[in-house]
Amino acid sequence: MKKTIIAILLFGCIAIQCSAQEKVNNFVPGSDFRDMIQLGVKLGANYSSIYNVEGMQFNTDPRFGLATGVFVAIPMSKLFGFQPEILISQKGFHATGELLGNKYEFIRTTTFADIPLMISFKPTRSLNLLAGSQYSYLISEHDAFSSGSITLEQETEFKNADVRRNNVSFSCGLDYDLNHFVISFRSGWDISSNKGDGSASSPRYKNAWYQGTLGYRLVNN
């Protein structure tokens, strides 16, 4: 699954780069491209934390993480469109809490393959408003314990927790177009929690995040 996701991202980037050589001359600054298919790449950051925590004495602070990937804007009309994306997205949090009777402090970093599927409303040639669902697949999860009296047994409890690898989220935001460049802001909330079968005692939660990216787009006639 991981190799498939990475291969899709690489293929998307190569396709966009090849398209750039042929299509870039068709892009005229200041023109209205709302009724054209647009391909692009984006790079930025997430500012994420968690909510709906099921765990006693579990306090969190947000963290920054990488967000990068590809997108395609498909027009349904001049005002409405469909915009799927494929992103590699880091989320996480800094936490203090108690597990099996002992206090701990740690940083959790999760890396997801995020696939937002959003409907866009384009009231002007520069502004796009987007909202929709998002599917996420957990690629990796890393816990770094920085202090506290946590034991090897308790650390193993975290690592062996039955987490959910497939999540569904709600995402919304806006894109602001500046010729080739796209400034994007997103906000998202998990609908499903991170727990699997509920057998482990490590904290249960849902992810929430803000995302800001700078994209570069191409237009196909």
Short mmCIF file of C-alpha atoms in Angstrom, two decimals:
data_model
loop_
_atom_site.label_atom_id
_atom_site.label_comp_id
_atom_site.label_asym_id
_atom_site.label_seq_id
_atom_site.Cartn_x
_atom_site.Cartn_y
_atom_site.Cartn_z
CA MET A 1 0.00 0.00 0.00
CA LYS A 2 2.81 2.42 0.90
CA LYS A 3 4.67 1.72 -2.36
CA THR A 4 1.47 2.17 -4.35
CA ILE A 5 0.76 5.56 -2.78
CA ILE A 6 4.32 6.79 -3.35
CA ALA A 7 4.21 5.54 -6.95
CA ILE A 8 0.96 7.44 -7.58
CA LEU A 9 2.50 10.65 -6.21
CA LEU A 10 5.64 10.25 -8.31
CA PHE A 11 3.60 9.52 -11.42
CA GLY A 12 1.47 12.59 -10.79
CA CYS A 13 4.53 14.82 -10.39
CA ILE A 14 6.13 13.44 -13.58
CA ALA A 15 2.90 13.88 -15.54
CA ILE A 16 2.57 17.48 -14.38
CA GLN A 17 6.20 18.23 -15.22
CA CYS A 18 5.78 16.80 -18.72
CA SER A 19 2.57 18.73 -19.19
CA ALA A 20 4.37 21.91 -18.14
CA GLN A 21 6.63 21.76 -21.16
CA GLU A 22 3.62 21.71 -23.51
CA LYS A 23 1.00 23.80 -21.69
CA VAL A 24 2.81 26.64 -19.96
CA ASN A 25 2.56 28.94 -22.99
CA ASN A 26 -1.24 28.66 -22.92
CA PHE A 27 -1.43 30.31 -19.51
CA VAL A 28 -2.02 34.06 -19.89
CA PRO A 29 -1.79 36.07 -16.63
CA GLY A 30 -5.07 37.68 -15.65
CA SER A 31 -7.23 35.33 -17.73
CA ASP A 32 -10.23 33.40 -16.40
CA PHE A 33 -9.54 29.66 -16.27
CA ARG A 34 -12.49 28.50 -14.18
CA ASP A 35 -13.85 26.35 -17.03
CA MET A 36 -10.51 24.61 -17.72
CA ILE A 37 -8.88 21.56 -16.16
CA GLN A 38 -5.99 22.58 -13.90
CA LEU A 39 -3.17 20.32 -12.71
CA GLY A 40 -0.77 21.31 -9.97
CA VAL A 41 1.62 20.51 -7.15
CA LYS A 42 1.59 22.01 -3.67
CA LEU A 43 3.88 22.25 -0.66
CA GLY A 44 3.22 23.57 2.82
CA ALA A 45 2.54 22.67 6.43
CA ASN A 46 -0.09 21.33 8.81
CA TYR A 47 -0.76 22.73 12.27
CA SER A 48 -2.45 19.81 13.98
CA SER A 49 -3.70 18.54 17.29
CA ILE A 50 -6.42 16.18 18.52
CA TYR A 51 -9.91 16.32 20.05
CA ASN A 52 -12.52 14.02 21.59
CA VAL A 53 -9.80 12.39 23.69
CA GLU A 54 -10.70 9.20 25.55
CA GLY A 55 -8.00 8.98 28.21
CA MET A 56 -7.62 10.41 31.71
CA GLN A 57 -5.15 13.24 32.39
CA PHE A 58 -4.18 13.52 28.75
CA ASN A 59 -3.16 17.07 27.76
CA THR A 60 -1.97 18.05 24.30
CA ASP A 61 -0.35 20.90 22.39
CA PRO A 62 -0.42 21.26 18.57
CA ARG A 63 2.53 20.59 16.25
CA PHE A 64 3.65 21.52 12.75
CA GLY A 65 4.11 18.91 10.03
CA LEU A 66 4.82 18.66 6.30
CA ALA A 67 2.03 18.68 3.69
CA THR A 68 2.81 18.10 0.01
CA GLY A 69 1.20 16.51 -3.02
CA VAL A 70 -0.69 16.97 -6.27
CA PHE A 71 -4.14 18.24 -7.19
CA VAL A 72 -6.46 18.51 -10.19
CA ALA A 73 -9.33 20.99 -10.57
CA ILE A 74 -12.08 19.62 -12.83
CA PRO A 75 -14.77 22.12 -13.88
CA MET A 76 -18.45 21.09 -13.86
CA SER A 77 -19.44 24.62 -14.88
CA LYS A 78 -17.89 28.06 -14.62
CA LEU A 79 -19.01 28.37 -10.98
CA PHE A 80 -18.72 24.80 -9.71
CA GLY A 81 -16.08 22.12 -9.94
CA PHE A 82 -14.62 18.95 -8.45
CA GLN A 83 -11.12 18.97 -6.93
CA PRO A 84 -9.44 15.71 -5.84
CA GLU A 85 -5.97 15.77 -4.30
CA ILE A 86 -3.35 13.24 -3.19
CA LEU A 87 -1.17 14.44 -0.31
CA ILE A 88 1.53 13.16 1.99
CA SER A 89 0.50 14.79 5.25
CA GLN A 90 2.15 14.80 8.67
CA LYS A 91 -0.02 15.30 11.73
CA GLY A 92 0.70 14.91 15.42
CA PHE A 93 0.80 16.47 18.87
CA HIS A 94 2.86 16.97 21.99
CA ALA A 95 1.27 15.30 25.01
CA THR A 96 1.54 14.74 28.72
CA GLY A 97 -0.57 12.17 30.49
CA GLU A 98 -0.75 9.02 32.55
CA LEU A 99 -0.55 5.41 31.40
CA LEU A 100 -0.73 2.32 33.61
CA GLY A 101 -0.19 4.48 36.69
CA ASN A 102 2.86 6.46 35.53
CA LYS A 103 3.16 9.95 34.06
CA TYR A 104 4.69 10.48 30.65
CA GLU A 105 5.55 13.15 28.08
CA PHE A 106 5.91 12.39 24.41
CA ILE A 107 5.62 13.65 20.84
CA ARG A 108 3.57 11.67 18.34
CA THR A 109 4.13 12.11 14.61
CA THR A 110 1.78 10.40 12.16
CA THR A 111 2.24 10.36 8.39
CA PHE A 112 -0.87 9.92 6.26
CA ALA A 113 -1.72 9.61 2.60
CA ASP A 114 -4.64 12.04 2.44
CA ILE A 115 -7.10 12.01 -0.46
CA PRO A 116 -9.48 15.01 -0.24
CA LEU A 117 -12.47 14.88 -2.60
CA MET A 118 -13.97 18.36 -2.61
CA ILE A 119 -16.62 20.36 -4.41
CA SER A 120 -15.45 23.86 -5.32
CA PHE A 121 -17.48 27.05 -5.69
CA LYS A 122 -15.74 29.71 -7.78
CA PRO A 123 -17.45 33.10 -7.31
CA THR A 124 -14.55 34.96 -8.95
CA ARG A 125 -11.65 34.00 -11.21
CA SER A 126 -9.25 34.19 -8.23
CA LEU A 127 -11.25 32.75 -5.33
CA ASN A 128 -12.31 29.12 -4.87
CA LEU A 129 -14.28 27.90 -1.84
CA LEU A 130 -14.01 24.16 -1.20
CA ALA A 131 -15.65 21.56 1.04
CA GLY A 132 -15.93 17.79 1.04
CA SER A 133 -14.80 14.50 2.50
CA GLN A 134 -11.30 13.12 2.89
CA TYR A 135 -9.99 9.57 3.03
CA SER A 136 -6.73 9.04 4.93
CA TYR A 137 -4.44 6.03 5.14
CA LEU A 138 -1.94 5.88 8.01
CA ILE A 139 1.52 5.23 6.54
CA SER A 140 3.54 5.48 9.75
CA GLU A 141 3.30 6.48 13.40
CA HIS A 142 6.24 7.45 15.60
CA ASP A 143 6.28 8.22 19.33
CA ALA A 144 9.26 10.02 20.90
CA PHE A 145 9.27 9.93 24.70
CA SER A 146 11.20 12.94 25.99
CA SER A 147 10.72 12.65 29.75
CA GLY A 148 8.72 11.01 32.49
CA SER A 149 8.85 7.72 34.34
CA ILE A 150 7.34 5.58 31.60
CA THR A 151 8.63 2.01 31.54
CA LEU A 152 9.51 -0.26 28.63
CA GLU A 153 6.25 -2.12 29.20
CA GLN A 154 4.26 1.10 28.92
CA GLU A 155 6.15 2.25 25.84
CA THR A 156 5.43 -1.13 24.26
CA GLU A 157 1.74 -0.59 25.06
CA PHE A 158 1.81 2.55 22.91
CA LYS A 159 3.64 0.90 20.03
CA ASN A 160 1.39 -2.16 20.01
CA ALA A 161 -1.87 -0.23 20.25
CA ASP A 162 -4.41 -1.32 17.67
CA VAL A 163 -4.81 1.94 15.72
CA ARG A 164 -7.15 2.55 12.82
CA ARG A 165 -5.24 2.89 9.55
CA ASN A 166 -8.20 4.05 7.46
CA ASN A 167 -9.87 7.30 8.50
CA VAL A 168 -12.60 9.50 7.09
CA SER A 169 -12.56 13.27 7.64
CA PHE A 170 -14.38 16.46 6.70
CA SER A 171 -12.30 19.16 5.04
CA CYS A 172 -13.02 22.71 3.90
CA GLY A 173 -11.05 25.77 2.87
CA LEU A 174 -10.22 28.17 0.08
CA ASP A 175 -7.79 28.67 -2.79
CA TYR A 176 -6.62 32.07 -3.96
CA ASP A 177 -5.15 32.09 -7.47
CA LEU A 178 -2.25 34.33 -8.45
CA ASN A 179 -1.63 33.38 -12.09
CA HIS A 180 0.48 30.20 -11.93
CA PHE A 181 0.50 30.16 -8.13
CA VAL A 182 -2.24 29.06 -5.73
CA ILE A 183 -2.33 29.99 -2.05
CA SER A 184 -4.44 27.43 -0.18
CA PHE A 185 -5.85 27.20 3.32
CA ARG A 186 -7.63 24.14 4.71
CA SER A 187 -9.17 22.96 7.94
CA GLY A 188 -10.11 19.37 8.69
CA TRP A 189 -11.56 17.12 11.38
CA ASP A 190 -11.57 13.34 11.60
CA ILE A 191 -15.02 11.78 11.71
CA SER A 192 -13.64 8.42 12.89
CA SER A 193 -11.31 8.05 15.88
CA ASN A 194 -7.84 6.49 15.83
CA LYS A 195 -8.90 3.37 17.73
CA GLY A 196 -9.09 -0.05 16.14
CA ASP A 197 -10.81 -2.77 18.14
CA GLY A 198 -10.59 -0.78 21.40
CA SER A 199 -8.45 -3.39 23.17
CA ALA A 200 -5.46 -1.15 24.01
CA SER A 201 -5.29 1.34 26.87
CA SER A 202 -3.34 4.11 25.10
CA PRO A 203 -5.29 7.37 24.54
CA ARG A 204 -8.02 7.47 21.89
CA TYR A 205 -8.67 10.60 19.86
CA LYS A 206 -9.56 12.24 16.56
CA ASN A 207 -7.22 14.45 14.52
CA ALA A 208 -7.93 18.10 13.75
CA TRP A 209 -5.70 20.38 11.70
CA TYR A 210 -5.16 23.60 9.79
CA GLN A 211 -3.17 23.50 6.57
CA GLY A 212 -1.47 26.17 4.49
CA THR A 213 0.20 25.47 1.14
CA LEU A 214 1.65 27.22 -1.87
CA GLY A 215 0.86 25.52 -5.16
CA TYR A 216 1.94 25.79 -8.77
CA ARG A 217 -0.69 25.03 -11.39
CA LEU A 218 -0.97 24.38 -15.10
CA VAL A 219 -4.00 24.81 -17.32
CA ASN A 220 -5.12 22.38 -20.01
CA ASN A 221 -7.30 23.60 -22.87
#
